[in-house]
Amino acid sequence: LIDGMPKTEYKVERNYLFGMGDHRDNSLDGRFWGFIPEENIVGTPMIVYWSWDPNIALFDIFSKLASIRPSRIGTLIK
């Protein structure tokens, strides 16, 4: 939905960016937060800081902690 209306495509206007998370089906990314004004971008991502299984409910703290993916932490972003 964009402005409450179903859409199959949308052109991002000049000076705005669309951010997409690395877990396409379950990310709080541009589909949740909206478009980002270009002047709000202050850097380039370089590294994966933290990673855990997004399919584990946040309130299930022990399972969430057990789902930490150490192999991804510290990975350089290309």
mmCIF file of C-alpha atoms in Angstrom:
data_model
loop_
_atom_site.group_PDB
_atom_site.id
_atom_site.type_symbol
_atom_site.label_atom_id
_atom_site.label_comp_id
_atom_site.label_asym_id
_atom_site.label_seq_id
_atom_site.Cartn_x
_atom_site.Cartn_y
_atom_site.Cartn_z
ATOM 1 C CA LEU A 1 0.000 0.000 0.000
ATOM 2 C CA ILE A 2 1.137 3.507 -0.783
ATOM 3 C CA ASP A 3 -0.972 6.286 0.699
ATOM 4 C CA GLY A 4 -3.548 3.632 1.583
ATOM 5 C CA MET A 5 -3.936 2.423 -2.005
ATOM 6 C CA PRO A 6 -2.703 -0.936 -3.383
ATOM 7 C CA LYS A 7 0.081 -0.472 -5.963
ATOM 8 C CA THR A 8 2.117 -2.836 -8.102
ATOM 9 C CA GLU A 9 4.793 -0.247 -8.893
ATOM 10 C CA TYR A 10 5.940 3.151 -7.688
ATOM 11 C CA LYS A 11 8.572 5.568 -8.939
ATOM 12 C CA VAL A 12 10.759 6.934 -6.146
ATOM 13 C CA GLU A 13 11.000 10.664 -6.704
ATOM 14 C CA ARG A 14 14.228 12.631 -7.001
ATOM 15 C CA ASN A 15 16.311 13.037 -3.831
ATOM 16 C CA TYR A 16 14.619 10.134 -2.039
ATOM 17 C CA LEU A 17 15.956 6.626 -1.523
ATOM 18 C CA PHE A 18 14.364 3.285 -0.760
ATOM 19 C CA GLY A 19 16.103 1.083 1.808
ATOM 20 C CA MET A 20 15.610 -2.673 1.715
ATOM 21 C CA GLY A 21 16.634 -5.033 4.507
ATOM 22 C CA ASP A 22 18.675 -8.181 4.035
ATOM 23 C CA HIS A 23 15.749 -10.406 5.032
ATOM 24 C CA ARG A 24 13.367 -9.443 2.247
ATOM 25 C CA ASP A 25 10.264 -11.170 3.594
ATOM 26 C CA ASN A 26 10.590 -9.946 7.178
ATOM 27 C CA SER A 27 12.493 -6.652 7.405
ATOM 28 C CA LEU A 28 11.419 -3.368 8.906
ATOM 29 C CA ASP A 29 12.817 -1.523 5.913
ATOM 30 C CA GLY A 30 11.550 1.048 3.433
ATOM 31 C CA ARG A 31 8.263 -0.814 3.093
ATOM 32 C CA PHE A 32 7.636 -0.087 6.775
ATOM 33 C CA TRP A 33 9.374 3.279 7.320
ATOM 34 C CA GLY A 34 8.854 4.852 3.908
ATOM 35 C CA PHE A 35 11.273 6.664 1.630
ATOM 36 C CA ILE A 36 14.442 8.298 2.946
ATOM 37 C CA PRO A 37 15.327 11.878 2.025
ATOM 38 C CA GLU A 38 18.807 11.847 0.473
ATOM 39 C CA GLU A 39 20.057 14.491 2.921
ATOM 40 C CA ASN A 40 19.395 12.049 5.802
ATOM 41 C CA ILE A 41 22.029 9.620 4.490
ATOM 42 C CA VAL A 42 25.270 10.229 6.369
ATOM 43 C CA GLY A 43 27.423 7.252 5.404
ATOM 44 C CA THR A 44 27.797 3.930 3.632
ATOM 45 C CA PRO A 45 27.157 0.603 5.386
ATOM 46 C CA MET A 46 30.364 -1.368 5.743
ATOM 47 C CA ILE A 47 29.763 -4.242 8.159
ATOM 48 C CA VAL A 48 27.040 -6.491 9.628
ATOM 49 C CA TYR A 49 26.930 -5.376 13.261
ATOM 50 C CA TRP A 50 24.388 -7.879 14.616
ATOM 51 C CA SER A 51 22.465 -10.819 13.199
ATOM 52 C CA TRP A 52 19.837 -13.164 14.552
ATOM 53 C CA ASP A 53 16.985 -15.182 13.096
ATOM 54 C CA PRO A 54 14.144 -12.726 12.373
ATOM 55 C CA ASN A 55 11.590 -15.554 12.417
ATOM 56 C CA ILE A 56 11.986 -15.987 16.188
ATOM 57 C CA ALA A 57 9.575 -13.820 18.183
ATOM 58 C CA LEU A 58 11.324 -10.995 20.035
ATOM 59 C CA PHE A 59 9.489 -11.783 23.291
ATOM 60 C CA ASP A 60 10.884 -15.353 23.254
ATOM 61 C CA ILE A 61 14.184 -14.068 24.621
ATOM 62 C CA PHE A 62 15.951 -17.408 25.173
ATOM 63 C CA SER A 63 15.160 -18.644 21.655
ATOM 64 C CA LYS A 64 16.075 -15.232 20.257
ATOM 65 C CA LEU A 65 19.470 -15.313 21.973
ATOM 66 C CA ALA A 66 20.015 -18.890 20.788
ATOM 67 C CA SER A 67 19.320 -17.754 17.209
ATOM 68 C CA ILE A 68 22.263 -15.310 17.108
ATOM 69 C CA ARG A 69 24.228 -15.931 13.908
ATOM 70 C CA PRO A 70 27.886 -15.331 14.819
ATOM 71 C CA SER A 71 29.028 -16.295 11.306
ATOM 72 C CA ARG A 72 27.362 -13.135 9.941
ATOM 73 C CA ILE A 73 28.523 -10.718 12.648
ATOM 74 C CA GLY A 74 31.465 -8.711 11.345
ATOM 75 C CA THR A 75 30.816 -9.645 7.701
ATOM 76 C CA LEU A 76 31.893 -6.898 5.317
ATOM 77 C CA ILE A 77 29.122 -5.539 3.093
ATOM 78 C CA LYS A 78 30.093 -5.415 -0.586
#
